[in-house]
Coordinates of C-alpha atoms and ligand atoms in Angstrom, one line a residue:
Chain A
M1 CA -6.2 -5.8 -36.1
A2 CA -8.0 -3.5 -33.8
L3 CA -9.5 -3.7 -30.4
P4 CA -12.8 -5.6 -30.3
A5 CA -15.7 -3.3 -30.3
R6 CA -17.1 -4.1 -27.0
L7 CA -13.7 -2.9 -25.5
T8 CA -13.6 0.3 -27.5
T9 CA -17.1 1.2 -26.4
E10 CA -16.0 0.6 -22.9
F11 CA -12.6 2.6 -23.4
T12 CA -14.6 5.3 -24.8
E13 CA -16.5 5.9 -21.8
L14 CA -13.3 5.5 -19.8
L15 CA -11.9 8.5 -21.4
T16 CA -14.3 10.8 -20.5
H17 CA -13.0 10.3 -16.8
Y18 CA -9.6 12.0 -17.7
P19 CA -8.5 15.5 -19.3
K20 CA -6.0 13.7 -21.1
K21 CA -6.3 10.4 -23.2
Q22 CA -3.1 8.8 -21.9
A23 CA -4.4 8.6 -18.4
A24 CA -6.7 5.7 -19.5
L25 CA -3.7 3.6 -20.5
I26 CA -3.1 1.6 -17.4
P27 CA -6.7 0.9 -16.8
I28 CA -7.2 -0.2 -20.5
L29 CA -4.2 -2.4 -20.3
H30 CA -5.8 -4.0 -17.4
R31 CA -8.9 -4.7 -19.2
C32 CA -7.0 -6.0 -22.6
Q33 CA -5.0 -8.4 -20.1
E34 CA -8.2 -9.7 -18.5
E35 CA -10.3 -10.0 -21.8
L36 CA -7.4 -10.7 -24.4
G37 CA -5.7 -13.8 -23.3
G38 CA -4.1 -13.0 -19.8
W39 CA -1.4 -10.9 -21.2
I40 CA -0.2 -7.9 -23.2
S41 CA 0.8 -9.2 -26.6
P42 CA 2.7 -6.8 -29.1
Q43 CA -0.5 -6.6 -31.0
T44 CA -2.4 -5.6 -28.0
M45 CA 0.3 -2.7 -27.5
E46 CA -0.1 -1.5 -30.7
D47 CA -4.0 -1.7 -30.7
C48 CA -3.7 0.3 -27.6
A49 CA -1.3 2.8 -29.1
E50 CA -3.7 3.4 -31.9
F51 CA -6.7 3.8 -29.7
L52 CA -4.7 6.3 -27.4
G53 CA -3.0 8.1 -30.3
L54 CA 0.3 7.1 -28.5
E55 CA 3.6 5.3 -30.2
A56 CA 3.5 1.4 -29.4
V57 CA 7.0 1.9 -28.1
E58 CA 5.4 4.3 -25.5
V59 CA 2.8 1.8 -24.4
Y60 CA 5.7 -0.8 -24.2
G61 CA 7.4 1.7 -22.0
V62 CA 4.5 1.9 -19.7
A63 CA 3.3 -1.7 -19.7
S64 CA 6.9 -3.2 -18.9
F65 CA 7.2 -0.8 -16.0
Y66 CA 4.2 -2.5 -14.1
P67 CA 4.8 -5.9 -12.7
M68 CA 1.0 -6.9 -13.0
F69 CA 1.3 -6.6 -16.7
R70 CA 2.6 -9.9 -18.3
M71 CA 4.5 -9.9 -21.4
R72 CA 4.3 -13.5 -22.1
P73 CA 1.2 -15.7 -22.1
P74 CA 0.2 -17.4 -18.8
G75 CA -0.9 -21.0 -17.9
K76 CA -4.8 -21.5 -17.4
H77 CA -4.3 -20.6 -13.6
V78 CA -1.8 -18.0 -12.2
V79 CA -0.8 -18.4 -8.7
S80 CA 1.0 -15.2 -7.1
V81 CA 2.6 -16.1 -3.7
C82 CA 3.5 -13.3 -1.4
H83 CA 7.4 -13.8 -0.4
N84 CA 7.6 -10.6 1.5
I85 CA 8.4 -10.1 5.1
S86 CA 5.2 -10.8 7.0
C87 CA 4.4 -13.8 4.8
A88 CA 7.9 -15.2 5.1
L89 CA 7.7 -15.0 9.1
R90 CA 4.6 -17.3 8.6
G91 CA 5.9 -19.7 6.0
A92 CA 5.9 -18.5 2.7
D93 CA 8.9 -20.4 1.8
D94 CA 7.1 -23.5 2.6
L95 CA 3.9 -22.4 1.0
L96 CA 5.8 -21.5 -2.4
A97 CA 7.6 -24.8 -2.3
Q98 CA 4.2 -26.7 -1.8
V99 CA 2.5 -24.5 -4.7
C100 CA 5.6 -25.6 -7.0
E101 CA 5.1 -29.1 -6.1
I102 CA 1.3 -29.3 -6.6
T103 CA 1.5 -27.2 -9.9
G104 CA 4.7 -28.7 -11.4
A105 CA 5.7 -24.9 -12.2
A106 CA 8.8 -23.5 -11.0
P107 CA 8.4 -19.9 -10.0
H108 CA 8.0 -17.4 -12.8
H109 CA 7.3 -20.2 -15.0
T110 CA 4.5 -22.4 -16.5
S111 CA 4.0 -25.9 -15.8
A112 CA 4.7 -28.3 -18.8
D113 CA 0.8 -29.0 -19.3
G114 CA 0.0 -25.5 -19.5
R115 CA -2.1 -25.4 -16.7
F116 CA -0.3 -23.2 -14.0
T117 CA 1.7 -20.4 -14.0
V118 CA 3.3 -19.6 -10.6
A119 CA 5.0 -16.3 -9.5
T120 CA 6.4 -14.8 -6.3
V121 CA 5.0 -11.2 -5.6
E122 CA 5.8 -8.5 -3.3
C123 CA 3.7 -7.6 -0.2
Q124 CA -0.4 -7.9 -1.2
G125 CA -1.6 -6.0 1.8
A126 CA -2.9 -9.2 3.5
C127 CA 0.1 -9.3 6.0
A128 CA -2.2 -9.8 9.0
N129 CA -3.6 -13.0 7.3
A130 CA -0.2 -14.1 6.2
P131 CA 0.7 -16.7 4.3
M132 CA -1.3 -16.0 1.2
F133 CA -1.3 -16.3 -2.5
D134 CA -3.6 -14.7 -5.1
L135 CA -5.1 -17.5 -7.4
D136 CA -6.8 -16.0 -10.7
G137 CA -7.5 -12.7 -8.9
V138 CA -8.9 -13.9 -5.6
Y139 CA -6.9 -13.9 -2.6
H140 CA -6.5 -16.8 -0.3
E141 CA -5.2 -15.8 3.2
D142 CA -4.5 -17.4 6.5
L143 CA -3.2 -20.7 4.3
T144 CA -2.0 -23.8 5.8
P145 CA -0.8 -26.8 3.9
E146 CA -4.2 -28.5 4.2
K147 CA -6.0 -25.4 2.9
V148 CA -3.8 -25.3 0.1
V149 CA -4.3 -28.9 -0.8
K150 CA -8.0 -28.3 -0.7
I151 CA -8.0 -25.1 -2.9
F152 CA -6.0 -27.2 -5.6
G153 CA -8.2 -30.1 -5.4
G154 CA -11.3 -28.1 -5.8
L155 CA -10.0 -26.4 -9.0
D156 CA -11.7 -27.1 -12.5
G157 CA -14.3 -29.2 -11.0
G158 CA -11.8 -31.3 -8.8
K159 CA -9.9 -32.5 -11.8
Chain B
M1 CA -8.8 -6.4 26.1
S2 CA -8.2 -2.8 26.5
N3 CA -11.5 -0.4 26.1
Y4 CA -10.6 2.6 24.3
P5 CA -13.4 4.6 22.4
T6 CA -13.5 3.8 18.7
Y7 CA -15.2 5.2 15.7
L8 CA -13.0 4.2 12.7
L9 CA -14.2 0.6 12.4
D10 CA -17.5 0.9 14.3
R11 CA -19.6 0.9 11.2
A12 CA -17.4 -1.7 9.3
K13 CA -18.4 -4.3 12.0
I14 CA -22.1 -4.0 11.0
T15 CA -23.4 -6.6 8.7
D16 CA -23.8 -5.0 5.0
A17 CA -22.5 -1.7 6.0
H18 CA -20.9 -1.6 2.4
T19 CA -24.8 -1.1 1.2
L20 CA -26.0 2.5 1.3
A21 CA -29.0 2.0 3.1
V22 CA -27.4 0.2 6.1
A23 CA -24.5 2.8 5.9
Q24 CA -26.8 5.8 6.0
K25 CA -28.8 4.4 8.9
H26 CA -25.5 4.2 10.7
G27 CA -24.5 7.8 10.1
A28 CA -22.7 7.6 6.8
Y29 CA -23.0 11.1 5.0
E30 CA -24.3 13.1 7.8
A31 CA -21.1 15.3 7.9
L32 CA -21.2 15.9 4.2
R33 CA -25.1 16.7 4.8
K34 CA -24.4 19.1 7.6
V35 CA -21.9 21.1 5.9
L36 CA -23.9 21.3 2.8
K37 CA -27.1 22.1 4.4
E38 CA -25.6 24.4 7.1
G39 CA -23.4 25.9 4.3
I40 CA -20.3 25.6 6.5
S41 CA -17.6 27.2 4.3
Y42 CA -14.7 25.1 3.0
A43 CA -12.4 27.5 5.1
E44 CA -14.4 26.2 8.3
V45 CA -13.9 22.5 7.3
I46 CA -10.1 23.4 7.1
R47 CA -9.8 25.2 10.1
V48 CA -11.4 22.4 12.3
V49 CA -9.4 19.8 10.4
K50 CA -6.1 21.7 11.2
D51 CA -7.5 22.2 15.0
S52 CA -7.9 18.6 15.6
G53 CA -4.2 17.9 14.8
L54 CA -5.0 15.1 12.3
R55 CA -1.8 13.8 10.9
G56 CA -1.6 12.1 7.6
R57 CA -1.9 8.3 7.6
G58 CA 0.1 7.3 4.7
G59 CA 3.4 7.4 6.3
A60 CA 4.7 10.6 6.7
G61 CA 2.3 11.9 9.3
F62 CA 2.1 15.5 7.8
S63 CA -0.8 17.9 9.2
T64 CA -3.6 17.3 7.1
G65 CA -5.2 20.8 7.5
M66 CA -2.1 22.3 6.9
K67 CA -1.8 20.4 3.5
W68 CA -5.1 21.3 2.7
S69 CA -4.5 25.1 3.2
F70 CA -1.5 24.9 0.9
M71 CA -4.2 24.7 -2.2
P72 CA -4.1 28.1 -4.0
D73 CA -7.4 30.1 -3.5
P74 CA -9.6 29.4 -6.5
V75 CA -10.2 33.0 -7.1
T76 CA -6.7 34.0 -8.1
D77 CA -6.2 30.7 -9.6
P78 CA -8.8 29.3 -11.3
R79 CA -7.4 26.0 -12.8
P80 CA -9.0 22.7 -12.4
R81 CA -7.7 21.1 -9.2
Y82 CA -7.7 17.4 -8.0
L83 CA -7.9 15.3 -5.1
A84 CA -5.8 12.0 -5.6
I85 CA -6.7 9.4 -2.7
N86 CA -3.7 7.1 -2.4
A87 CA -5.2 3.7 -1.8
D88 CA -2.0 2.1 -3.5
E89 CA -1.2 0.4 0.1
S90 CA 2.1 -1.6 -0.6
E91 CA 4.5 -1.0 2.4
P92 CA 5.0 -4.4 3.6
G93 CA 3.2 -5.1 6.6
T94 CA 0.5 -2.5 5.8
C95 CA -3.0 -3.7 5.3
K96 CA -5.4 -1.2 6.9
D97 CA -6.9 0.9 4.1
R98 CA -8.3 -2.3 2.8
V99 CA -10.3 -3.1 5.6
L100 CA -12.0 0.6 5.2
M101 CA -12.6 0.3 1.6
E102 CA -14.0 -3.1 1.7
Q103 CA -16.0 -2.9 4.9
D104 CA -17.2 0.6 4.8
P105 CA -16.9 2.3 1.3
H106 CA -19.5 4.8 2.1
G107 CA -17.6 6.1 5.0
F108 CA -14.4 6.3 2.8
L109 CA -16.6 8.2 0.0
E110 CA -18.0 10.7 2.5
G111 CA -14.6 11.5 3.7
C112 CA -13.2 11.9 0.1
L113 CA -16.0 14.2 -0.9
L114 CA -15.7 16.3 2.3
S115 CA -11.8 16.5 1.6
A116 CA -12.6 17.5 -2.0
Y117 CA -15.0 20.1 -0.6
A118 CA -12.2 21.6 1.6
I119 CA -9.9 22.1 -1.0
R120 CA -12.5 22.8 -3.6
A121 CA -11.8 20.1 -6.1
K122 CA -14.4 18.9 -8.5
V123 CA -12.8 15.6 -9.3
I124 CA -11.3 13.1 -7.2
Y125 CA -9.6 10.2 -8.6
I126 CA -9.1 6.9 -6.2
Y127 CA -5.7 5.3 -6.9
V128 CA -6.1 1.8 -6.0
R129 CA -3.2 -0.8 -6.2
G130 CA -4.4 -3.2 -9.2
E131 CA -4.3 -6.4 -6.8
Y132 CA -7.0 -5.0 -4.6
R133 CA -9.9 -6.4 -6.7
A134 CA -12.2 -6.8 -3.8
P135 CA -11.8 -3.3 -2.3
Y136 CA -12.0 -1.8 -6.0
N137 CA -15.3 -3.6 -6.5
R138 CA -16.7 -2.5 -3.2
V139 CA -15.9 1.2 -3.7
L140 CA -17.0 1.1 -7.2
A141 CA -20.4 -0.4 -6.4
A142 CA -20.7 2.2 -3.6
I143 CA -20.0 5.0 -6.0
A144 CA -22.7 3.9 -8.2
Q145 CA -25.1 3.9 -5.3
A146 CA -24.1 7.3 -4.1
R147 CA -24.2 8.7 -7.5
A148 CA -28.0 7.5 -8.0
A149 CA -28.7 9.0 -4.5
G150 CA -27.4 12.5 -5.6
L151 CA -24.3 12.2 -3.2
I152 CA -21.8 12.4 -6.2
G153 CA -22.3 14.3 -9.3
K154 CA -23.6 17.9 -10.0
K155 CA -25.3 19.9 -7.1
I156 CA -24.9 17.4 -4.6
L157 CA -27.8 17.0 -2.0
G158 CA -29.4 20.2 -3.9
S159 CA -26.2 22.5 -2.9
D160 CA -24.1 24.0 -5.4
F161 CA -21.0 21.6 -4.7
D162 CA -20.4 19.4 -7.8
C163 CA -18.0 16.6 -7.5
E164 CA -17.3 13.5 -9.6
V165 CA -15.2 10.3 -8.2
W166 CA -13.4 8.1 -10.5
M167 CA -11.5 4.9 -9.5
H168 CA -8.2 4.1 -10.9
K169 CA -6.3 0.9 -10.9
G170 CA -2.6 0.9 -10.3
A171 CA -0.6 -2.0 -11.6
G172 CA 1.6 -3.4 -9.0
A173 CA 4.7 -0.9 -8.7
Y174 CA 5.4 0.1 -4.8
I175 CA 6.8 3.4 -6.2
C176 CA 3.3 4.7 -7.4
G177 CA 2.4 5.2 -3.4
E178 CA 4.8 8.0 -3.4
E179 CA 2.8 10.7 -4.1
T180 CA 4.6 12.2 -7.2
G181 CA 5.1 8.8 -8.7
L182 CA 1.5 8.3 -8.0
M183 CA 0.6 11.5 -10.2
E184 CA 2.7 10.2 -12.8
S185 CA 1.2 6.6 -13.1
L186 CA -2.2 8.1 -12.9
E187 CA -1.4 10.4 -16.0
G188 CA -0.7 6.9 -17.9
K189 CA 3.2 7.1 -17.5
R190 CA 6.1 4.9 -15.7
G191 CA 5.8 5.6 -11.9
H192 CA 8.9 8.1 -11.8
P193 CA 8.7 10.2 -8.7
R194 CA 9.0 14.0 -9.6
P195 CA 11.6 16.1 -8.0
K196 CA 10.1 18.5 -5.3
P197 CA 9.5 21.3 -5.3
P198 CA 7.3 22.0 -7.2
F199 CA 4.9 20.6 -4.6
P200 CA 1.6 18.8 -5.8
A201 CA -0.6 21.8 -4.4
A202 CA 1.0 24.0 -7.0
F203 CA 1.9 21.5 -9.7
G204 CA 0.4 18.3 -9.4
L205 CA -1.8 16.0 -11.9
W206 CA -1.6 17.5 -15.4
G207 CA 0.2 20.4 -13.8
Q208 CA -2.7 21.5 -11.8
P209 CA -3.2 22.2 -8.1
T210 CA -3.2 18.6 -6.4
T211 CA -3.6 17.2 -2.9
V212 CA -2.8 13.7 -2.3
N213 CA -4.2 12.0 0.7
N214 CA -4.2 8.6 2.1
V215 CA -7.5 6.4 2.7
E216 CA -7.4 6.6 6.4
T217 CA -6.7 10.2 6.7
V218 CA -9.6 11.2 4.6
F219 CA -11.8 8.5 6.5
N220 CA -11.1 10.6 9.7
A221 CA -12.6 14.0 8.2
P222 CA -16.4 13.2 8.3
F223 CA -15.9 12.6 12.1
I224 CA -14.1 15.4 12.9
V225 CA -16.4 17.9 11.0
L226 CA -19.4 16.3 13.0
R227 CA -17.9 15.9 16.7
G228 CA -15.4 18.8 16.6
A229 CA -11.6 19.1 17.1
E230 CA -11.7 19.1 20.8
W231 CA -13.5 15.3 20.6
F232 CA -10.9 14.5 18.2
K233 CA -8.0 15.7 20.6
S234 CA -9.5 13.6 23.5
M235 CA -7.8 10.7 22.0
G236 CA -4.2 10.2 21.5
T237 CA -1.5 12.4 22.8
K238 CA -0.7 15.9 22.4
T239 CA 1.1 15.8 19.0
S240 CA -0.4 12.5 17.6
T241 CA -4.2 12.9 18.1
G242 CA -7.1 10.7 17.4
N243 CA -7.4 7.0 16.9
L244 CA -5.2 4.9 14.1
L245 CA -5.5 1.6 12.5
V246 CA -2.6 -0.5 13.7
G247 CA -1.8 -3.5 11.5
V248 CA 0.1 -6.2 13.4
S249 CA 1.8 -9.1 11.3
G250 CA 4.3 -11.8 12.0
H251 CA 5.0 -13.9 15.2
V252 CA 1.8 -12.9 17.2
N253 CA -0.9 -15.1 18.3
R254 CA -3.8 -13.0 16.9
P255 CA -2.4 -10.8 13.9
G256 CA -5.0 -8.2 12.6
V257 CA -5.9 -4.7 12.2
Y258 CA -6.8 -3.0 15.2
E259 CA -8.3 0.5 16.0
L260 CA -6.3 2.2 18.9
P261 CA -5.7 5.7 20.2
F262 CA -2.1 7.0 19.6
G263 CA -0.1 6.6 22.5
V264 CA -0.8 3.1 23.5
S265 CA 2.4 1.1 24.2
C266 CA 3.8 -1.6 21.7
R267 CA 3.8 -3.9 24.9
E268 CA -0.1 -3.2 25.1
I269 CA -0.6 -3.9 21.5
L270 CA 1.4 -7.1 21.3
E271 CA 0.3 -8.7 24.6
D272 CA -3.2 -7.4 25.3
V273 CA -4.4 -6.8 21.9
C274 CA -2.6 -9.5 20.1
G275 CA -2.3 -12.0 22.7
G276 CA 1.4 -12.0 22.8
V277 CA 4.2 -13.7 20.8
W278 CA 3.1 -17.0 19.3
K279 CA 4.2 -20.7 20.5
Q280 CA 5.1 -19.3 24.0
R281 CA 8.2 -18.0 22.5
K282 CA 10.3 -14.6 23.6
L283 CA 10.3 -11.5 21.5
K284 CA 13.5 -10.5 19.7
G285 CA 12.3 -7.5 17.9
F286 CA 10.0 -5.6 16.0
L287 CA 9.5 -3.2 13.2
P288 CA 7.2 -0.5 14.4
G289 CA 5.6 0.9 11.1
G290 CA 6.2 -0.9 8.0
S291 CA 9.2 -2.4 6.2
S292 CA 10.6 1.4 6.0
T293 CA 11.0 1.7 9.7
G294 CA 14.1 0.9 11.2
V295 CA 13.8 -2.5 13.4
L296 CA 13.9 -2.0 17.2
T297 CA 15.0 -4.8 19.9
A298 CA 12.4 -6.2 22.6
A299 CA 14.0 -3.6 25.0
F300 CA 11.8 -0.8 23.3
I301 CA 8.6 -2.8 23.5
D302 CA 7.4 -0.1 26.0
T303 CA 7.4 2.6 23.4
P304 CA 4.3 4.3 23.0
M305 CA 2.7 4.0 19.4
E306 CA 2.8 7.6 18.3
H307 CA 4.9 9.8 16.3
D308 CA 7.2 11.5 18.8
A309 CA 8.1 8.3 21.0
I310 CA 8.8 6.3 18.0
K311 CA 11.1 8.8 16.8
Q312 CA 13.1 9.2 19.7
T313 CA 14.0 5.5 19.5
G314 CA 15.6 6.3 16.2
S315 CA 12.8 4.6 14.3
M316 CA 9.6 6.0 12.8
L317 CA 5.7 5.3 13.1
G318 CA 5.4 5.1 9.4
T319 CA 2.0 3.4 8.5
A320 CA 1.9 1.6 12.2
A321 CA 2.2 -1.7 10.8
M322 CA 3.8 -3.5 13.6
I323 CA 5.9 -6.6 12.1
V324 CA 6.7 -9.0 15.0
M325 CA 9.7 -11.3 15.2
D326 CA 10.2 -13.9 17.8
E327 CA 13.5 -15.5 19.1
T328 CA 14.0 -17.7 16.3
A329 CA 13.6 -15.2 13.5
C330 CA 16.7 -14.3 11.6
M331 CA 17.4 -10.5 11.4
V332 CA 19.8 -11.0 8.5
R333 CA 17.3 -12.9 6.4
A334 CA 14.5 -10.6 7.5
H335 CA 16.6 -7.7 6.0
E336 CA 17.5 -9.8 3.0
I337 CA 13.9 -9.7 2.2
I338 CA 13.4 -6.3 2.6
A339 CA 16.6 -5.2 0.8
R340 CA 15.3 -7.4 -2.1
F341 CA 12.0 -5.6 -2.0
Y342 CA 13.7 -2.2 -2.2
E343 CA 15.8 -3.4 -5.2
H344 CA 12.8 -4.6 -6.9
E345 CA 10.8 -1.5 -6.4
S346 CA 13.6 1.2 -7.1
C347 CA 12.4 3.2 -9.9
G348 CA 15.9 3.5 -11.5
Q349 CA 16.0 7.3 -11.6
C350 CA 19.0 8.2 -8.9
S351 CA 22.2 6.2 -8.9
Q352 CA 22.2 6.0 -5.3
C353 CA 19.0 4.4 -5.0
R354 CA 19.4 2.2 -8.1
E355 CA 22.8 1.0 -7.2
G356 CA 22.5 1.2 -3.7
T357 CA 19.5 -1.3 -3.3
Q358 CA 21.3 -3.5 -5.6
W359 CA 24.3 -3.7 -3.6
L360 CA 22.3 -3.8 -0.3
H361 CA 20.5 -6.9 -1.3
Q362 CA 23.5 -8.8 -2.9
I363 CA 25.5 -8.1 0.5
F364 CA 22.4 -9.2 2.8
H365 CA 22.2 -12.3 0.7
R366 CA 25.8 -13.4 0.8
I367 CA 26.0 -12.8 4.5
E368 CA 22.6 -14.9 5.0
H369 CA 23.9 -17.7 2.7
G370 CA 27.3 -18.1 4.4
K371 CA 29.5 -16.3 2.1
G372 CA 29.9 -12.8 4.0
R373 CA 32.9 -11.1 5.1
M374 CA 33.5 -9.3 8.2
E375 CA 34.1 -5.9 6.0
D376 CA 30.7 -6.5 4.6
I377 CA 29.0 -5.4 7.8
D378 CA 30.5 -1.9 7.7
M379 CA 29.9 -1.9 3.7
L380 CA 26.2 -2.1 4.6
V381 CA 26.6 1.0 6.5
T382 CA 28.8 2.9 4.5
L383 CA 26.5 2.2 1.6
S384 CA 23.2 3.3 3.6
R385 CA 25.0 6.5 4.6
G386 CA 25.2 7.2 0.6
M387 CA 22.0 6.7 0.2
A388 CA 20.2 8.8 3.0
P389 CA 18.9 11.0 4.2
A390 CA 17.3 12.8 1.6
K391 CA 20.1 12.3 -1.1
T392 CA 17.3 11.3 -3.9
I393 CA 14.2 12.4 -5.7
C394 CA 12.1 10.3 -3.3
A395 CA 12.2 8.5 0.0
L396 CA 12.5 5.0 -1.4
S397 CA 16.3 5.4 -1.1
D398 CA 16.0 6.3 2.5
A399 CA 13.5 3.6 3.3
A400 CA 16.0 0.9 2.0
A401 CA 18.8 2.7 4.1
I402 CA 17.4 3.4 7.5
P403 CA 16.3 -0.4 8.3
T404 CA 19.4 -1.6 7.2
L405 CA 21.3 1.1 9.7
A406 CA 18.9 -0.1 12.4
A407 CA 19.5 -3.7 11.8
V408 CA 23.3 -3.6 11.8
Q409 CA 23.1 -1.0 15.1
H410 CA 20.9 -3.4 17.0
F411 CA 21.8 -7.0 15.7
R412 CA 25.5 -6.7 14.8
G413 CA 26.2 -9.6 16.8
E414 CA 23.8 -11.8 14.5
F415 CA 25.7 -10.6 11.4
E416 CA 28.8 -11.4 12.5
D417 CA 27.7 -14.9 13.8
H418 CA 26.9 -15.6 10.2
V419 CA 30.0 -14.7 8.9
K420 CA 31.9 -16.5 11.5
Q421 CA 29.8 -19.6 11.1
A422 CA 29.8 -19.3 7.3
C423 CA 25.9 -20.2 7.4
C424 CA 22.8 -18.7 8.8
P425 CA 22.8 -19.9 12.8
F426 CA 19.0 -19.8 12.6
L427 CA 18.5 -22.8 10.2
P428 CA 18.4 -26.2 11.7
A429 CA 21.6 -28.1 11.0
G430 CA 22.1 -29.6 7.5
T431 CA 19.0 -27.4 5.8
K432 CA 19.4 -24.7 3.3
R433 CA 17.4 -21.5 2.6
P434 CA 15.5 -22.4 -0.3
V435 CA 16.8 -20.7 -3.6
F436 CA 14.0 -21.0 -6.3
A437 CA 15.4 -20.7 -9.9
G438 CA 13.9 -17.7 -11.3
A439 CA 12.7 -16.3 -8.2
H440 CA 13.2 -12.8 -7.8
Ligands
FMN501 C1 8.3 4.8 -1.3 C2 7.0 5.4 -1.1 C3 5.7 4.7 -0.9 C4 4.9 5.2 -0.3 N1 3.4 4.4 -0.3 C5 2.3 4.9 0.0 C6 1.3 4.1 0.0 O1 1.1 2.9 -0.4 N2 0.1 4.6 0.5 C7 0.1 6.0 1.1 O2 -1.1 6.5 1.5 N3 1.2 6.6 1.0 C8 2.2 6.1 0.7 N4 3.5 6.9 0.6 C9 3.4 8.4 1.3 C10 2.8 9.4 0.1 O3 3.9 9.9 -0.6 C11 2.2 10.6 0.6 O4 2.9 11.2 1.6 C12 0.8 10.2 1.3 O5 -0.1 9.6 0.4 C13 0.5 11.5 1.6 O6 -0.9 11.3 2.2 P1 -1.4 11.6 3.9 O7 -0.9 13.0 4.0 O8 -2.9 11.5 4.2 O9 -0.6 10.6 4.7 C14 4.7 6.5 0.3 C15 5.8 7.1 0.1 C16 7.0 6.7 -0.4 C17 8.2 7.7 -0.4
SF4_502 S1 14.8 7.1 -5.0 FE1 14.8 5.4 -5.7 S2 12.5 5.0 -6.2 FE2 12.9 7.1 -5.6 S3 13.2 8.4 -7.6 FE3 15.3 7.9 -7.0 S4 15.5 6.0 -7.9 FE4 13.2 6.3 -8.0
FES503 S1 4.0 -9.6 3.4 FE1 2.7 -10.7 2.3 S2 0.8 -10.0 2.3 FE2 2.0 -8.4 3.1

């Protein structure tokens, strides 16, 4: 298998930004994760390696270093709850407990129905608006239990 | 609230300042225009920035003009050279660069371009932490607008200054905020910091001369170029000049990112700017500049927020990210979290750091969860002294060790109470700290 043509076109342009091909690896992995199922599959790693002229093991070595790259397929929605100091001081423990209860997922696990993956993450740079989580790539800040109920209630058309 | 002259966030407060039209109406790119139209030399730009006393806002506080002057002369060293902008912003408590990128991306880009001009770089990489999607998209859109207007690319504004700007996403590793870790990461590798020397000005990205600057640092440059070094020095203190963004988080009524001159007291920040400690409670302590800076007790609240004064307390200004803790906060728990963070983020190259951060976290954890021994408290100190100062490739090890030493120094009694009572005295009776399966 190879990368889809729309991605290779995009990545070919990306290569022009750098004097060496490998520099495009992390941006490429991001785009693959976004476009190819929300994770970096072994196949994706092989395809990226081939595209960049690297060994698959080199790609794995890099991908596995970075917490944002997922090595397993996630649920339909991904909730990343910050549990670092500023958020912890303003109720991150309770927030995480509430998110786990609503989603039915334990931290770093996916709910049985496959709908949610919950993760704890380190500081997201939203400390003055703590506590916070990132839901599918969008920050939700200054969270209260009521706001959290509303956010999840509004997902997937309120299902 | 106190009235000080401002400039950093002025444009950010204007509606739609992220668009080129509005930004230009409010002064964006004026400094760049002046430099290019009047043919002000790069040496002159470096001189005025050096004279202004501008110090890096990324945490170390190094003189920016000095750093720029370390770049080799392009006549004798014609290798390609790079400016890398550090927008990794991952130090817990720090959330300021994001405001500049999101609210005033053109002001930020102008700062990048002027800095590149000063060091004669033709390519700028902006390394943004991967989680910052909104700031990334804002800057990316601003780059497209600026390029279409002839402000980026070949022969900028008709001058012979060529400069390209590329955005580059990180992927969630704190260590890539360390400048050599950043360069490794930008090259598409694991973010393992490099031993220094060689310094980036001699051997940086792909082995070429490189300067790494923080977002807020370069953001200051256009103002200095337009208004002069004397104007800049009229704000702040003798050795910490200008205004800085202070991010306040934790137990305060009005957390936020505020623009203040260096030298305003931490009390003024807490009480006047942020409306005091929340819930009518008393202050127990605060970290003055992010998770890597040693905690201070309430007795230090009159310390001016500037490099020298904070240093005299034994702590550091860091990123001026003030994390405030009220009387109900548990210092052991707070430092357990901080220690967990450094364990998670250590890149593992140096044994002192790799092993030390694990041990620190385990010991904090056991004390907090009622399983600590009295000897553990001294063990924290012994371990930390083995990890710092400057014993490892980069300063992450110091960043883990120094807050530990400060916590034990200032709050030893709290550690002893945990051990004596075999539990955390700040938890209501009968409750437990949540420990989540799988949570790291
Ligand atoms: C572990 C570690 C993490 C760092 N993270 C950041 C960061 O997220 N952003 C930043 O600007 N500087 C960070 N720094 C500081 C950089 O190494 C570097 O000093 C800075 O980017 C230089 O820019 P300046 O001179 O403009 O401040 C970090 C340093 C260390 C040791
Ligand atoms: S001090 Fe820690 S983070 Fe820095 S290079 Fe050594 S092991 Fe890596
Ligand atoms: S500590 Fe949670 S966003 Fe910074």
